[in-house]
Tab-separated table of C-alpha atoms and ligand atoms in Angstrom:
chain	number	residue	atom	x	y	z
Q	17	MET	CA	14.394	6.396	-16.924
Q	18	ARG	CA	12.775	4.581	-20.574
Q	19	LYS	CA	10.431	6.654	-22.863
Q	20	MET	CA	6.135	5.294	-20.985
Q	21	THR	CA	5.621	4.379	-24.294
Q	22	GLU	CA	8.302	1.507	-24.501
Q	23	GLN	CA	7.398	0.607	-21.640
Q	24	LEU	CA	7.985	-3.147	-20.442
Q	25	ILE	CA	5.813	-5.524	-18.235
Q	26	PHE	CA	6.375	-8.556	-16.948
Q	27	LEU	CA	3.170	-11.188	-17.773
Q	28	ASP	CA	3.527	-14.441	-16.789
Q	29	GLY	CA	7.199	-15.218	-17.738
Q	30	GLN	CA	7.816	-12.040	-20.642
Q	31	LEU	CA	8.981	-8.602	-20.489
Q	32	VAL	CA	6.080	-7.581	-22.537
Q	33	LYS	CA	4.999	-4.085	-24.218
Q	34	LYS	CA	2.487	-2.171	-22.214
Q	35	GLU	CA	-0.300	-2.737	-25.247
Q	36	ASP	CA	0.844	-6.496	-25.209
Q	37	ALA	CA	0.416	-6.683	-21.817
Q	38	LYS	CA	-3.134	-7.946	-21.652
Q	39	ILE	CA	-4.727	-10.979	-20.440
Q	40	SER	CA	-8.341	-13.162	-20.664
Q	41	VAL	CA	-11.665	-11.948	-19.806
Q	42	TYR	CA	-11.901	-15.075	-18.441
Q	43	ASP	CA	-9.065	-14.129	-15.419
Q	44	HIS	CA	-10.960	-14.732	-12.479
Q	45	GLY	CA	-9.241	-11.826	-11.254
Q	46	LEU	CA	-11.192	-10.028	-13.321
Q	47	LEU	CA	-14.457	-12.105	-12.790
Q	48	TYR	CA	-14.171	-12.200	-8.788
Q	49	GLY	CA	-11.428	-10.193	-7.548
Q	50	ASP	CA	-9.679	-13.358	-7.007
Q	51	GLY	CA	-6.003	-12.612	-6.889
Q	52	ILE	CA	-3.695	-10.686	-4.328
Q	53	PHE	CA	-1.514	-7.914	-4.798
Q	54	GLU	CA	1.741	-6.220	-3.838
Q	55	GLY	CA	2.524	-2.024	-3.742
Q	56	ILE	CA	6.662	-1.859	-3.431
Q	57	ARG	CA	8.426	1.126	-4.056
Q	58	VAL	CA	12.157	1.685	-5.453
Q	59	TYR	CA	13.776	4.492	-4.107
Q	60	ASN	CA	17.622	6.294	-5.845
Q	61	GLY	CA	17.798	1.827	-7.021
Q	62	ASN	CA	17.424	0.213	-3.500
Q	63	VAL	CA	13.868	-1.493	-3.600
Q	64	PHE	CA	12.373	-1.169	-0.452
Q	65	ARG	CA	12.057	-3.471	2.098
Q	66	LEU	CA	11.735	-5.880	-0.690
Q	67	LYS	CA	11.557	-9.265	1.448
Q	68	GLU	CA	8.887	-8.051	4.010
Q	69	HIS	CA	6.609	-7.293	0.843
Q	70	LEU	CA	7.244	-10.875	-0.671
Q	71	ILE	CA	6.659	-12.256	2.873
Q	72	ARG	CA	3.284	-10.181	2.933
Q	73	LEU	CA	2.261	-11.680	-1.136
Q	74	TYR	CA	2.757	-15.435	-0.467
Q	75	GLU	CA	0.985	-15.110	2.899
Q	76	SER	CA	-1.839	-13.235	1.266
Q	77	ALA	CA	-1.252	-16.441	-1.634
Q	78	LYS	CA	-1.377	-18.892	1.569
Q	79	SER	CA	-4.622	-17.608	2.878
Q	80	ILE	CA	-6.486	-17.606	-0.121
Q	81	LEU	CA	-5.087	-21.402	-1.545
Q	82	LEU	CA	-3.426	-19.573	-4.358
Q	83	THR	CA	0.221	-21.121	-5.540
Q	84	ILE	CA	2.473	-18.442	-6.400
Q	85	PRO	CA	4.135	-20.125	-9.692
Q	86	TYR	CA	7.774	-18.944	-8.065
Q	87	THR	CA	9.701	-19.472	-5.579
Q	88	ILE	CA	10.878	-16.144	-3.589
Q	89	GLU	CA	13.804	-15.684	-4.832
Q	90	GLU	CA	12.407	-16.063	-8.540
Q	91	ILE	CA	10.043	-13.423	-8.176
Q	92	THR	CA	12.685	-11.333	-6.428
Q	93	GLU	CA	14.688	-11.606	-9.393
Q	94	ILE	CA	11.916	-10.318	-12.199
Q	95	VAL	CA	10.719	-7.842	-9.602
Q	96	LEU	CA	14.595	-7.058	-10.179
Q	97	LYS	CA	14.343	-7.427	-13.689
Q	98	THR	CA	11.374	-5.735	-14.773
Q	99	ILE	CA	13.176	-2.394	-13.576
Q	100	ARG	CA	15.571	-2.690	-15.092
Q	101	ALA	CA	14.235	-3.588	-18.250
Q	102	ASN	CA	13.001	0.001	-17.392
Q	103	GLU	CA	16.038	1.422	-16.445
Q	104	LEU	CA	14.611	3.406	-13.580
Q	105	GLN	CA	15.881	4.488	-10.378
Q	106	SER	CA	12.908	5.535	-8.311
Q	107	ALA	CA	9.445	3.706	-9.286
Q	108	TYR	CA	6.464	2.335	-8.297
Q	109	ILE	CA	5.965	-1.198	-8.571
Q	110	ARG	CA	2.767	-3.280	-8.987
Q	111	LEU	CA	3.113	-6.922	-8.206
Q	112	VAL	CA	-0.341	-8.408	-8.927
Q	113	VAL	CA	-0.699	-12.152	-8.643
Q	114	THR	CA	-4.346	-12.947	-9.929
Q	115	ARG	CA	-6.070	-17.050	-9.502
Q	116	GLY	CA	-5.678	-16.970	-13.706
Q	117	VAL	CA	-8.354	-18.201	-15.557
Q	118	GLY	CA	-10.573	-20.316	-15.648
Q	119	ASP	CA	-14.209	-20.250	-16.123
Q	120	LEU	CA	-17.434	-18.765	-15.418
Q	121	GLY	CA	-18.235	-20.221	-12.467
Q	122	ILE	CA	-16.765	-19.149	-8.944
Q	123	ASP	CA	-14.606	-22.390	-8.192
Q	124	PRO	CA	-11.039	-21.495	-8.714
Q	125	PHE	CA	-10.209	-24.756	-8.688
Q	126	ALA	CA	-10.845	-24.112	-13.117
Q	127	CYS	CA	-7.885	-22.308	-12.939
Q	128	LYS	CA	-4.545	-24.341	-13.141
Q	129	ASN	CA	-1.974	-21.764	-13.713
Q	130	ALA	CA	-2.425	-18.110	-11.462
Q	131	SER	CA	-1.143	-14.952	-13.491
Q	132	VAL	CA	2.206	-13.629	-12.650
Q	133	ILE	CA	1.910	-9.727	-13.438
Q	134	VAL	CA	4.922	-6.975	-12.093
Q	135	ILE	CA	4.250	-3.183	-13.586
Q	136	ALA	CA	7.177	-1.129	-12.305
Q	137	GLU	CA	7.219	3.256	-13.316
Q	138	PRO	CA	7.038	6.349	-11.978
Q	139	LEU	CA	3.929	7.443	-9.771
Q	140	ASN	CA	3.198	10.096	-7.108
Q	141	LEU	CA	-0.137	8.680	-4.990
Q	142	PHE	CA	-1.156	12.655	-4.315
Q	143	PRO	CA	0.319	16.103	-6.166
Q	144	PRO	CA	3.965	16.891	-4.769
Q	145	GLU	CA	2.409	20.190	-3.609
Q	146	LEU	CA	0.764	18.553	-0.703
Q	147	TYR	CA	3.138	16.959	0.672
Q	148	GLU	CA	4.783	20.600	1.722
Q	149	THR	CA	1.005	21.482	2.741
Q	150	GLY	CA	-0.575	18.469	4.306
Q	151	ILE	CA	-4.320	16.768	2.894
Q	152	LYS	CA	-7.662	17.402	4.273
Q	153	ILE	CA	-9.910	14.550	4.951
Q	154	VAL	CA	-13.057	13.290	6.324
Q	155	SER	CA	-14.420	10.513	7.684
Q	156	ALA	CA	-15.794	7.930	5.260
Q	157	SER	CA	-19.526	6.023	6.344
Q	158	SER	CA	-17.959	3.434	4.874
Q	159	ARG	CA	-17.030	0.175	7.149
Q	160	ARG	CA	-13.929	-1.524	7.074
Q	161	ASN	CA	-14.181	-5.188	5.731
Q	162	ARG	CA	-14.765	-7.106	9.164
Q	163	SER	CA	-11.505	-9.679	9.932
Q	164	ASP	CA	-13.861	-12.407	10.294
Q	165	VAL	CA	-15.240	-11.881	6.776
Q	166	ILE	CA	-12.274	-11.184	4.561
Q	167	SER	CA	-9.429	-10.647	6.865
Q	168	PRO	CA	-8.089	-7.134	5.683
Q	169	LYS	CA	-4.300	-8.796	6.448
Q	170	THR	CA	-4.889	-10.474	2.733
Q	171	LYS	CA	-3.575	-7.826	-0.162
Q	172	SER	CA	-6.113	-9.236	-2.138
Q	173	LEU	CA	-7.696	-8.258	-5.680
Q	174	ASN	CA	-10.908	-7.444	-3.790
Q	175	TYR	CA	-10.943	-3.676	-3.066
Q	176	LEU	CA	-14.287	-2.803	-3.708
Q	177	ASN	CA	-14.221	-1.666	0.033
Q	178	ASN	CA	-11.470	0.352	-0.451
Q	179	VAL	CA	-13.003	1.965	-3.985
Q	180	LEU	CA	-15.972	2.695	-1.990
Q	181	VAL	CA	-14.040	4.633	0.744
Q	182	LYS	CA	-11.947	6.307	-2.031
Q	183	ILE	CA	-15.594	7.552	-4.112
Q	184	GLU	CA	-16.495	9.212	-0.687
Q	185	ALA	CA	-13.545	10.827	-0.424
Q	186	ASN	CA	-14.213	11.844	-4.194
Q	187	LEU	CA	-17.490	13.456	-3.048
Q	188	ALA	CA	-15.707	15.741	-0.358
Q	189	GLY	CA	-13.320	16.738	-2.809
Q	190	VAL	CA	-10.835	15.580	-0.711
Q	191	PRO	CA	-8.076	13.136	-1.502
Q	192	GLU	CA	-8.319	10.366	1.530
Q	193	ALA	CA	-11.229	9.288	3.815
Q	194	LEU	CA	-11.122	7.431	6.926
Q	195	MET	CA	-12.493	3.662	7.534
Q	196	MET	CA	-13.551	2.949	10.708
Q	197	ASN	CA	-14.087	0.034	11.516
Q	198	THR	CA	-17.853	-1.651	12.459
Q	199	ASP	CA	-17.477	-1.041	16.017
Q	200	GLY	CA	-16.870	2.488	15.437
Q	201	TYR	CA	-12.566	2.509	15.825
Q	202	VAL	CA	-10.797	4.216	12.971
Q	203	ALA	CA	-9.298	1.653	11.378
Q	204	GLU	CA	-7.299	3.191	8.214
Q	205	GLY	CA	-7.691	5.241	5.123
Q	206	SER	CA	-8.340	3.524	1.610
Q	207	ALA	CA	-5.124	2.289	0.784
Q	208	ASP	CA	-2.656	3.414	3.721
Q	209	ASN	CA	-2.263	3.641	7.432
Q	210	ILE	CA	-2.951	6.141	10.070
Q	211	PHE	CA	-1.165	7.789	12.989
Q	212	ILE	CA	-2.038	10.123	15.300
Q	213	VAL	CA	0.335	12.816	17.305
Q	214	LYS	CA	-0.140	12.993	20.818
Q	215	GLY	CA	2.374	14.798	23.027
Q	216	ASN	CA	5.396	12.790	22.411
Q	217	GLU	CA	3.494	9.438	21.623
Q	218	LEU	CA	2.391	8.392	18.425
Q	219	ILE	CA	-0.095	6.141	17.883
Q	220	THR	CA	-1.578	3.485	15.006
Q	221	PRO	CA	-4.199	1.461	15.427
Q	222	PRO	CA	-3.350	-2.589	15.475
Q	223	GLY	CA	-4.136	-5.103	12.911
Q	224	TYR	CA	-7.342	-6.402	14.638
Q	225	ILE	CA	-9.088	-3.354	14.704
Q	226	GLY	CA	-8.938	-3.801	10.717
Q	227	ALA	CA	-5.501	-1.451	9.866
Q	228	LEU	CA	-3.401	-3.691	7.277
Q	229	GLU	CA	-0.067	-3.667	8.670
Q	230	GLY	CA	1.364	-1.782	6.239
Q	231	ILE	CA	5.448	-2.375	5.996
Q	232	THR	CA	5.998	1.534	5.919
Q	233	ARG	CA	3.851	1.779	9.476
Q	234	ASN	CA	6.188	-0.811	10.306
Q	235	ALA	CA	8.811	1.091	9.074
Q	236	VAL	CA	7.852	4.305	10.894
Q	237	LEU	CA	7.331	2.824	14.452
Q	238	GLU	CA	10.624	1.935	14.045
Q	239	VAL	CA	12.041	5.718	12.405
Q	240	ALA	CA	10.297	6.712	15.678
Q	241	CYS	CA	11.517	4.859	18.429
Q	242	LYS	CA	14.886	5.655	16.970
Q	243	LYS	CA	14.195	9.209	17.451
Q	244	GLY	CA	13.214	8.744	20.716
Q	245	TYR	CA	10.071	9.170	20.462
Q	246	ASP	CA	7.248	6.124	22.492
Q	247	ALA	CA	5.620	5.103	19.146
Q	248	LYS	CA	3.235	2.143	19.821
Q	249	GLU	CA	0.152	0.718	18.601
Q	250	GLY	CA	-3.750	1.792	20.664
Q	251	VAL	CA	-6.970	1.847	19.828
Q	252	PHE	CA	-8.817	4.824	18.870
Q	253	THR	CA	-11.759	6.621	18.370
Q	254	ARG	CA	-12.314	9.665	15.895
Q	255	HIS	CA	-12.485	12.180	18.710
Q	256	ASP	CA	-8.665	11.425	19.484
Q	257	VAL	CA	-8.053	11.787	15.783
Q	258	TYR	CA	-10.183	15.261	15.912
Q	259	VAL	CA	-7.624	16.157	19.288
Q	260	ALA	CA	-4.929	14.805	18.223
Q	261	ASP	CA	-1.610	17.612	17.696
Q	262	GLU	CA	-0.921	15.692	14.446
Q	263	VAL	CA	-2.568	13.507	11.989
Q	264	PHE	CA	-0.857	11.665	9.410
Q	265	LEU	CA	-0.972	8.786	7.139
Q	266	THR	CA	1.320	6.588	5.888
Q	267	GLY	CA	1.560	3.885	2.691
Q	268	THR	CA	3.751	3.013	0.100
Q	269	ALA	CA	1.948	4.526	-2.241
Q	270	ALA	CA	0.990	7.360	-0.103
Q	271	GLU	CA	4.478	7.740	1.749
Q	272	VAL	CA	4.290	10.296	4.804
Q	273	ILE	CA	1.824	12.562	4.200
Q	274	ALA	CA	0.222	14.955	6.851
Q	275	VAL	CA	-3.787	15.497	7.908
Q	276	ILE	CA	-4.072	19.001	8.607
Q	277	GLU	CA	-7.751	18.588	8.698
Q	278	VAL	CA	-9.861	15.925	9.236
Q	279	ASP	CA	-13.840	16.101	8.921
Q	280	GLY	CA	-13.957	20.149	9.314
Q	281	ARG	CA	-11.957	20.288	12.400
Q	282	GLN	CA	-8.630	21.611	12.339
Q	283	ILE	CA	-5.509	19.218	13.311
Q	284	GLY	CA	-3.118	21.574	15.929
Q	285	THR	CA	-2.073	24.522	13.801
Q	286	GLY	CA	-3.638	23.345	10.588
Q	287	ILE	CA	0.171	23.277	8.916
Q	288	PRO	CA	2.433	19.724	8.937
Q	289	GLY	CA	3.673	19.193	12.390
Q	290	THR	CA	7.022	19.165	13.884
Q	291	ILE	CA	6.705	15.736	14.387
Q	292	THR	CA	4.948	14.666	11.574
Q	293	ASN	CA	8.030	16.702	9.868
Q	294	LYS	CA	10.896	14.902	11.176
Q	295	ILE	CA	9.663	11.351	10.448
Q	296	LEU	CA	8.827	12.461	6.791
Q	297	ALA	CA	13.136	13.287	6.849
Q	298	GLY	CA	13.849	9.992	9.257
Q	299	PHE	CA	11.687	7.957	6.544
Q	300	ARG	CA	13.246	9.390	3.490
Q	301	GLU	CA	16.940	8.693	4.846
Q	302	ILE	CA	16.085	5.068	4.848
Q	303	VAL	CA	14.540	4.550	2.101
Q	304	GLU	CA	17.367	6.177	0.317
Q	305	THR	CA	19.738	3.678	1.721
Q	306	ASP	CA	17.744	0.790	3.375
Q	307	GLY	CA	16.891	-1.700	-0.096
Q	308	THR	CA	17.834	-4.476	-2.074
Q	309	LYS	CA	20.347	-2.963	-5.092
Q	310	VAL	CA	18.585	-3.570	-8.738
Q	311	TYR	CA	21.776	-2.392	-10.287
Q	312	GLU	CA	25.889	-3.500	-9.208
I	13	PLP	C1	-1.086	-1.629	1.005
I	13	PLP	C2	-2.421	-0.720	1.994
I	13	PLP	C3	-1.418	0.049	3.233
I	13	PLP	C4	-0.248	0.152	3.451
I	13	PLP	O1	0.274	-0.699	3.247
I	13	PLP	P1	2.210	-0.565	2.788
I	13	PLP	O2	2.651	-1.436	3.656
I	13	PLP	O3	2.648	0.835	3.746
I	13	PLP	O4	2.128	-0.139	1.051
I	13	PLP	C5	-2.881	0.207	4.268
I	13	PLP	N1	-3.803	0.041	3.807
I	13	PLP	C6	-4.014	-0.801	3.109
I	13	PLP	C7	-5.896	-0.880	3.206
I	13	PLP	C8	-3.730	-1.441	1.986
I	13	PLP	O5	-4.001	-2.277	0.965
């Protein structure tokens, strides 16, 4: 791995030094949160589910009528090239597409060229010891964006909804908080999906509740089914979370992390559960081998 001071960032066709990776104050990504992103991980030189991430990126783009100035094959190569340029084996990749430079009006048609940014660097969302002990969380009073207002399926740069939830977590002194939708059903964390375990069943909220259909979540559903658990989508409330045997969160940045307390209610025995640990082990197995090779 290169020194962080030599980090290279892909910005509109070029690899530039971190200190030179700058965009205009007229970029609508900054002025209006008008843009989309993906968070991707590379493990041991394998980019995990790159194709799925890029399909979601192009779907987000289509939904907001944003033209990405590259084909999916070209973006694949750009992501791999950025990882190679930074000599990384395991890292987090942030792929951002902004509407680009426009004027002070909202009108996106003033923006002629979308900007494409790829940042690759090591990242632990939570301190490593929390993956052993599990985390305490609270439920947030901020509600998930309604699907009929801004679709939670669009991974947009408009993340105030999620930022407000993270602020609630910070104020409560915990690393993450849980978001309900406007009907009070559990949706997800600030940027991660939730699973509850009851007996042999693993349940995660469906997309229409307001959960982003996470790639980690989908991989965990597969891992759980392979291990013989009854893993499925289902609608549930905070009560079901409180009385679950086990609770865990999933996301590209968060990976798989156990939750041991919610709103002061201890979950199960107060330590990461057996099923959570098995899922985590199964997930670690697939990410090490299953992916797009960066180095041949
Ligand atoms: C990205 C994201 C997730 C997790 O999705 P992954 O594809 O697993 O990274 C969950 N919720 C929100 C709101 C997100 O933005």
